[in-house]
Short mmCIF file of C-alpha atoms in Angstrom, two decimals:
data_model
loop_
_atom_site.label_atom_id
_atom_site.label_comp_id
_atom_site.label_asym_id
_atom_site.label_seq_id
_atom_site.Cartn_x
_atom_site.Cartn_y
_atom_site.Cartn_z
CA MET T 1 87.27 79.96 155.87
CA ASN T 2 90.89 81.15 156.00
CA THR T 3 91.99 84.57 156.98
CA GLN T 4 93.05 85.47 153.38
CA GLU T 5 89.56 84.59 151.99
CA THR T 6 87.98 86.56 154.80
CA THR T 7 89.80 89.88 154.09
CA LYS T 8 88.63 89.71 150.43
CA GLU T 9 84.95 89.90 151.55
CA THR T 10 83.21 93.30 151.82
CA TRP T 11 81.65 94.19 155.10
CA LYS T 12 78.24 93.73 153.54
CA GLN T 13 79.21 90.19 152.50
CA ILE T 14 80.56 89.43 155.99
CA TRP T 15 77.22 90.53 157.66
CA THR T 16 75.22 88.66 155.04
CA ARG T 17 77.25 85.46 155.74
CA LYS T 18 76.93 85.94 159.56
CA GLY T 19 73.25 86.18 159.36
CA LYS T 20 73.09 82.80 157.70
CA ALA T 21 74.76 81.11 160.56
CA GLU T 22 72.93 78.85 162.91
CA GLY T 23 72.26 79.45 166.58
CA THR T 24 71.10 82.25 168.80
CA ASP T 25 74.29 84.01 169.94
CA LEU T 26 73.44 87.53 169.24
CA LEU T 27 76.93 88.95 170.04
CA ALA T 28 78.50 86.57 167.48
CA TYR T 29 76.03 87.53 164.71
CA ASP T 30 76.66 91.19 165.36
CA GLY T 31 80.53 90.81 165.24
CA TYR T 32 81.36 90.68 168.93
CA GLU T 33 82.38 87.14 169.01
CA ALA T 34 86.02 87.95 169.51
CA THR T 35 85.39 90.85 171.87
CA HIS T 36 84.40 90.45 175.54
CA VAL T 37 81.65 93.05 175.75
CA ASP T 38 78.84 93.23 178.27
CA MET T 39 76.17 94.39 175.94
CA GLU T 40 73.66 94.70 178.83
CA GLU T 41 76.03 97.24 180.46
CA VAL T 42 76.40 98.98 177.03
CA ALA T 43 72.70 99.17 176.82
CA ARG T 44 72.44 100.61 180.29
CA GLN T 45 74.96 103.33 179.28
CA ILE T 46 73.09 104.15 176.17
CA ILE T 47 69.77 104.31 178.08
CA LYS T 48 71.35 106.71 180.62
CA ARG T 49 73.03 108.94 178.01
CA LEU T 50 69.91 109.33 175.87
CA ASP T 51 67.46 109.13 178.81
CA ILE T 52 65.42 106.37 177.14
CA HIS T 53 62.10 105.59 178.63
CA LYS T 54 59.62 102.83 177.97
CA GLU T 55 57.30 105.17 176.00
CA ASP T 56 60.04 106.50 173.78
CA LYS T 57 60.11 105.51 170.12
CA VAL T 58 63.72 104.58 169.39
CA LEU T 59 65.45 103.70 166.10
CA GLU T 60 68.54 101.65 166.09
CA VAL T 61 70.48 102.08 162.83
CA GLY T 62 72.81 99.04 162.15
CA CYS T 63 70.85 96.90 164.53
CA GLY T 64 72.18 93.64 163.27
CA ALA T 65 70.66 90.55 164.84
CA GLY T 66 69.76 92.44 168.06
CA ALA T 67 72.67 92.21 170.46
CA LEU T 68 71.87 95.66 171.75
CA ALA T 69 68.19 95.53 171.09
CA GLN T 70 67.51 92.65 173.48
CA TYR T 71 68.17 95.04 176.40
CA LEU T 72 66.14 97.97 175.23
CA ASP T 73 62.73 98.38 176.78
CA CYS T 74 60.96 101.00 174.61
CA ASP T 75 58.96 101.30 171.39
CA TYR T 76 61.84 99.95 169.20
CA VAL T 77 62.42 99.95 165.48
CA GLY T 78 65.65 98.57 163.92
CA ILE T 79 67.16 98.96 160.52
CA ASP T 80 70.18 97.19 158.98
CA TYR T 81 71.53 96.76 155.45
CA SER T 82 72.06 93.10 155.91
CA HIS T 83 68.80 91.37 155.11
CA THR T 84 70.02 88.05 156.70
CA LEU T 85 70.64 89.82 160.01
CA VAL T 86 67.40 91.58 159.79
CA LYS T 87 65.77 88.19 159.26
CA LYS T 88 67.59 86.62 162.20
CA HIS T 89 66.65 89.70 164.44
CA ILE T 90 63.00 89.19 163.68
CA GLU T 91 63.22 85.25 164.15
CA ILE T 92 64.94 85.62 167.56
CA LEU T 93 63.61 88.89 169.14
CA HIS T 94 60.40 89.48 167.11
CA ASN T 95 61.25 93.20 166.87
CA SER T 96 60.06 95.59 164.12
CA VAL T 97 63.11 95.72 161.93
CA LEU T 98 63.62 96.40 158.24
CA THR T 99 66.31 96.43 155.72
CA GLY T 100 67.79 99.79 154.65
CA GLU T 101 70.83 102.04 154.40
CA ALA T 102 72.03 104.38 157.19
CA ALA T 103 72.60 107.16 154.65
CA ASN T 104 69.02 106.96 153.19
CA LEU T 105 66.61 106.21 156.07
CA PRO T 106 63.07 105.48 154.96
CA PHE T 107 61.49 107.55 157.63
CA LYS T 108 59.87 110.94 157.74
CA ASP T 109 61.63 113.86 159.64
CA GLN T 110 61.56 113.53 163.37
CA SER T 111 59.96 110.12 163.32
CA PHE T 112 61.78 108.89 166.45
CA ASP T 113 62.39 110.37 169.84
CA LYS T 114 65.93 108.85 170.01
CA VAL T 115 68.24 107.29 167.53
CA ILE T 116 71.09 104.99 168.21
CA CYS T 117 73.85 103.89 165.87
CA TYR T 118 76.20 101.72 167.97
CA GLY T 119 79.44 100.08 166.72
CA VAL T 120 78.49 100.77 163.04
CA TYR T 121 80.65 103.71 161.81
CA LEU T 122 83.85 101.70 161.54
CA TYR T 123 82.20 99.57 158.87
CA PHE T 124 81.19 102.38 156.59
CA ASP T 125 82.95 102.47 153.22
CA ASN T 126 84.05 106.21 153.48
CA LYS T 127 83.62 109.54 155.25
CA GLU T 128 81.11 110.83 152.65
CA TYR T 129 78.75 107.91 153.58
CA ALA T 130 79.42 108.55 157.22
CA GLN T 131 78.51 112.24 156.86
CA ALA T 132 75.31 111.38 154.99
CA ALA T 133 74.40 108.85 157.66
CA THR T 134 74.99 111.41 160.41
CA LYS T 135 72.61 113.86 158.66
CA GLU T 136 70.01 111.13 158.37
CA LEU T 137 70.26 110.24 162.01
CA LEU T 138 69.82 113.79 162.97
CA ARG T 139 66.89 114.20 160.56
CA VAL T 140 64.84 111.36 161.83
CA ALA T 141 65.37 112.23 165.53
CA LYS T 142 63.36 114.51 167.66
CA LYS T 143 65.28 114.52 171.04
CA GLY T 144 68.60 112.89 170.70
CA VAL T 145 71.11 110.72 168.82
CA LEU T 146 73.94 108.53 170.07
CA ILE T 147 76.73 107.32 167.81
CA GLY T 148 78.72 104.79 169.76
CA GLU T 149 82.24 103.17 169.49
CA ILE T 150 83.51 105.43 166.85
CA PRO T 151 87.07 104.40 166.17
CA MET T 152 90.14 106.66 166.23
CA ARG T 153 92.51 103.67 166.03
CA SER T 154 91.88 100.02 165.16
CA HIS T 155 93.42 96.62 164.99
CA ARG T 156 92.03 96.19 161.57
CA GLU T 157 93.10 98.43 158.57
CA GLU T 158 89.59 97.80 156.97
CA HIS T 159 88.01 99.89 159.68
CA LEU T 160 87.05 103.42 158.94
CA LEU T 161 88.70 105.92 161.46
CA PHE T 162 87.47 109.26 162.81
CA ASN T 163 88.61 111.95 165.11
CA LYS T 164 86.60 113.75 167.79
CA GLU T 165 86.72 117.10 165.88
CA GLU T 166 84.46 115.51 163.14
CA PHE T 167 81.72 115.65 165.71
CA GLU T 168 82.00 119.26 166.73
CA GLY T 169 78.96 120.39 168.84
CA TRP T 170 78.34 116.76 170.08
CA GLU T 171 78.94 115.57 173.63
CA ILE T 172 82.03 113.28 173.47
CA SER T 173 82.85 110.53 175.83
CA ASP T 174 85.14 107.44 175.84
CA GLY T 175 83.93 104.25 174.37
CA PHE T 176 81.92 102.00 176.74
CA TYR T 177 84.07 98.86 176.83
CA ASP T 178 87.67 97.89 177.23
CA PRO T 179 90.13 97.19 175.51
CA TYR T 180 88.94 99.86 173.17
CA ARG T 181 87.85 102.60 175.66
CA LYS T 182 90.75 104.98 174.79
CA ASP T 183 90.70 104.04 171.02
CA ARG T 184 87.07 104.78 170.46
CA PHE T 185 84.56 107.37 171.48
CA ASN T 186 80.81 107.99 171.68
CA ALA T 187 79.12 111.12 170.38
CA VAL T 188 75.73 112.31 171.74
CA TYR T 189 73.72 115.09 170.23
CA LEU T 190 70.69 116.15 172.31
CA PHE T 191 68.19 118.62 170.67
CA LYS T 192 67.41 121.71 172.75
#
């Protein structure tokens, strides 16, 4: 597929196509094939920031095929809007994963101890959807939420961009991996 054809696809079409690919490279399925990211280290950072323990019930929103999930040792549930990536995640990792939208999570209030949404906000269609998703993440969490790799600048014009002020009241830190460390940030909200 040439670059011109790829840019005409919506993000949802791209993720659906990726989920149909063959193989077991979870990074490639989840969009990191052109990025040298140590997902195990990212998982360690997330576990540290959210203080995740084995007994914690954790939801990952935008879980994809499980590039991050493979390193989480907890009571894990994932959700993604790509049915093909959900299917691939279940086939490879055998996790509890379902298809759904970040802005309309099918869970009761405070269903999870901690909620993770890593490397997803850049793919949202607009800020209204992102705001609705943020409300949903906070609604289903009891103890904390981590939204990771939120872009302020990007190499792709299709990425939705944010600024740190949009996450007022959240703990803000630099992104977890280079080369985007200064172009992206993480936001953590811990309930008191």
